[in-house]
Coordinates of C-alpha atoms and ligand atoms in Angstrom, one line a residue:
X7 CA 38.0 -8.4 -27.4
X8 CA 35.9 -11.4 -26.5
X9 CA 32.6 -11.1 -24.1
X10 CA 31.2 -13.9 -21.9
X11 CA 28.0 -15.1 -22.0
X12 CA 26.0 -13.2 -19.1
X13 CA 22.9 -14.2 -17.2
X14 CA 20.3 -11.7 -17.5
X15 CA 18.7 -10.4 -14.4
X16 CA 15.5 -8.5 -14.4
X17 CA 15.7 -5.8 -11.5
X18 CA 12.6 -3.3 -10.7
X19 CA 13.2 0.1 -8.9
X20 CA 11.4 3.0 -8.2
X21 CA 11.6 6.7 -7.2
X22 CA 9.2 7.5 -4.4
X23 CA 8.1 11.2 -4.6
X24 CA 6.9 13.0 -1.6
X25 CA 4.8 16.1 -1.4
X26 CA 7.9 18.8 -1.8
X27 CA 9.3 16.5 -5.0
X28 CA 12.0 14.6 -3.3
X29 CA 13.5 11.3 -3.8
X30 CA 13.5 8.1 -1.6
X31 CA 17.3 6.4 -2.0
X32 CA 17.9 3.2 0.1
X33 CA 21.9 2.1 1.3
X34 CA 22.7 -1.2 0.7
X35 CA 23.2 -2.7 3.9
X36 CA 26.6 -4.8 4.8
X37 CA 26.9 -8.0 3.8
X38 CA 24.8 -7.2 -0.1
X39 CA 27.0 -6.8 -2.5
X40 CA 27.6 -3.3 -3.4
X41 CA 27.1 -2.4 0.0
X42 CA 27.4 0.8 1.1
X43 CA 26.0 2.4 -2.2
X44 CA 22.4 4.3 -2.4
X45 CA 20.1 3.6 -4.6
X46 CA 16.6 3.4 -5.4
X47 CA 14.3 0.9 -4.0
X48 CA 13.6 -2.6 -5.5
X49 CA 14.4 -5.3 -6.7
X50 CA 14.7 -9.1 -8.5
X51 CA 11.4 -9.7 -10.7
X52 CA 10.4 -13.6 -9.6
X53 CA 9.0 -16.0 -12.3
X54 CA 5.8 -15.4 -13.2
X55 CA 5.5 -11.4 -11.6
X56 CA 5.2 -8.1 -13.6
X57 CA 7.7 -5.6 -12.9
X58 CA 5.0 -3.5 -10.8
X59 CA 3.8 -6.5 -8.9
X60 CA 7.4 -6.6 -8.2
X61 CA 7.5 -3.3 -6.8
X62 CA 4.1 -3.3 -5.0
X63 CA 5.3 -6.5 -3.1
X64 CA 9.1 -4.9 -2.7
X65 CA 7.8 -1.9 -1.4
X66 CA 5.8 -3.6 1.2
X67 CA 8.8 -6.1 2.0
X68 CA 11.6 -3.5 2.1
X69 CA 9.5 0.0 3.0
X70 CA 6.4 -1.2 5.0
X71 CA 4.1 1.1 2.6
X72 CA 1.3 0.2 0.1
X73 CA 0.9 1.3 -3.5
X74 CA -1.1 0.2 -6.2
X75 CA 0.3 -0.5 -10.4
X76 CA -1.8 2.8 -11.4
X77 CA 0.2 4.4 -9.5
X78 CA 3.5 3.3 -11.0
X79 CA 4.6 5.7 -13.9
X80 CA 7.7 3.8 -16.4
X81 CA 10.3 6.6 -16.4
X82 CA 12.8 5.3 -17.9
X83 CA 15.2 1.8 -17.6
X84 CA 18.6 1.4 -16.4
X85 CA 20.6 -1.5 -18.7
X86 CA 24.5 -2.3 -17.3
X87 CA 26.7 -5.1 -17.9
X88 CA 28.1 -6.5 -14.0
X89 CA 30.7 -8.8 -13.9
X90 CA 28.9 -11.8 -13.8
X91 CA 24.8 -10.9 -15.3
X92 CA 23.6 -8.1 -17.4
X93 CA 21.0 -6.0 -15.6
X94 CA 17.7 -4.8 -16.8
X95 CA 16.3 -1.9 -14.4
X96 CA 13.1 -0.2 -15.6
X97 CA 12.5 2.6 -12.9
X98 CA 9.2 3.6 -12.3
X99 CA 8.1 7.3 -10.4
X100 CA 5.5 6.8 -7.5
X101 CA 4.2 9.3 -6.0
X102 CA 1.2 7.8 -4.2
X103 CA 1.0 5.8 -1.0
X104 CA 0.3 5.1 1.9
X105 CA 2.1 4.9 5.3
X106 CA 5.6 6.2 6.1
X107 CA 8.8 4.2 4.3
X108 CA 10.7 2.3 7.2
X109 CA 13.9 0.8 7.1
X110 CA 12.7 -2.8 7.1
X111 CA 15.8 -4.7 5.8
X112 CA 18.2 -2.5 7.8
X113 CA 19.0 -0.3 5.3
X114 CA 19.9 3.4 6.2
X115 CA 17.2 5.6 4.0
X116 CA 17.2 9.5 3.1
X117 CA 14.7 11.7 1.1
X118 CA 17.3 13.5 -1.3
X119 CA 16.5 16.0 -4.0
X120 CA 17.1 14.7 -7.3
X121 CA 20.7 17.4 -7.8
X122 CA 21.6 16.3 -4.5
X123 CA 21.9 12.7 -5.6
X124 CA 24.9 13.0 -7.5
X125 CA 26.7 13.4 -4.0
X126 CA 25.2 10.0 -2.9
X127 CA 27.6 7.3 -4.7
X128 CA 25.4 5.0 -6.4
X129 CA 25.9 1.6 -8.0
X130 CA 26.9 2.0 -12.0
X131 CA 23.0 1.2 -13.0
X132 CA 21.4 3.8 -11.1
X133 CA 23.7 6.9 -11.5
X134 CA 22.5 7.1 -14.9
X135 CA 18.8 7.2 -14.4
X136 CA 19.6 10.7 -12.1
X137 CA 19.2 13.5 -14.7
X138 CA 16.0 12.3 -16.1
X139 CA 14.7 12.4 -12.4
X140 CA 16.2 16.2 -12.9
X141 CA 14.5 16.8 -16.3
X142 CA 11.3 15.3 -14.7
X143 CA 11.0 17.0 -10.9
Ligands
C5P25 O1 19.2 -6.0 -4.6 P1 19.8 -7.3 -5.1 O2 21.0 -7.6 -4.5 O3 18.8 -8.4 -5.2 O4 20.1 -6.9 -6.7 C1 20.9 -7.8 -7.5 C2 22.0 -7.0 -8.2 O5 21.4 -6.0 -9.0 C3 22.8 -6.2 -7.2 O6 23.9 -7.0 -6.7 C4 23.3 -5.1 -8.1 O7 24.5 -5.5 -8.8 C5 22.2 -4.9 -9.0 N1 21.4 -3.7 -8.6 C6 21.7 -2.4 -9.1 N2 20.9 -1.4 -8.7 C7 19.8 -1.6 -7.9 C8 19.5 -2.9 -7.5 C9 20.2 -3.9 -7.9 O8 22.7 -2.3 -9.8 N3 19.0 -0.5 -7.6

């Protein structure tokens, strides 16, 4: 079996925690590829950014709610060979901010607990980072 060459892409995500220990998935809206799938927010890492500068300024962009790097804790990371790029995905657990997450980039959002999420189809990457949410909550 021969392998193509494959960009790599550098993805950040988190799992916002709220005060009763559930989990903030986002559904990719129309017109993004994998659309329709839920997963957690995030996303590219630009030249030059950390992955939590990443998420502090995707979080903002995509949620409308602040959070500082403290308050990002690595979890885990998500790596999973697409098509056309392989994807790198640490996922970090937040569980401090401020304001109420808003669906800024029309995206539908839902506060799930983490055994819920397996009924919640979810892009190849993310599905595996579910059980140590489990082990963790
Ligand atoms: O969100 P964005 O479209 O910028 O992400 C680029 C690609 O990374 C997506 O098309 C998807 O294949 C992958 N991705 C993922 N899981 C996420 C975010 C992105 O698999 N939570």
């Amino acid at each position: 079996m021969t392998d193509k060459p494959r960009r790599l892409l550098l993805v950040s995500a988190c799992a916002l925690v709220d005060a009763d220990g559930r989990v903030l998935i986002a559904q990719r809206p129309e017109g993004k590829q994998l659309a329709g799938l839920w997963e957690f927010p995030g996303g590219k890492v630009e030249q030059g950014e950390t992955p939590e500068e990443c998420l502090v300024r995707e979080l903002r962009e995509e949620l409308g709610i602040e959070t500082q790097i403290p308050c990002l804790a690595p979890l885990t990371f998500a790596s999973h060979t697409y098509d056309d790029f392989h994807l790198l995905m640490p996922l970090y657990v937040c569980r401090r901010f401020t304001g109420t997450p808003q669906p800024r980039e029309a995206q539908a959002l839902k506060w799930v607990r983490p055994r819920q999420m397996r009924d919640y189809p979810m892009p190849p990457a993310d599905a595996p980072l579910i059980p140590f949410l489990i082990d963790l909550l």
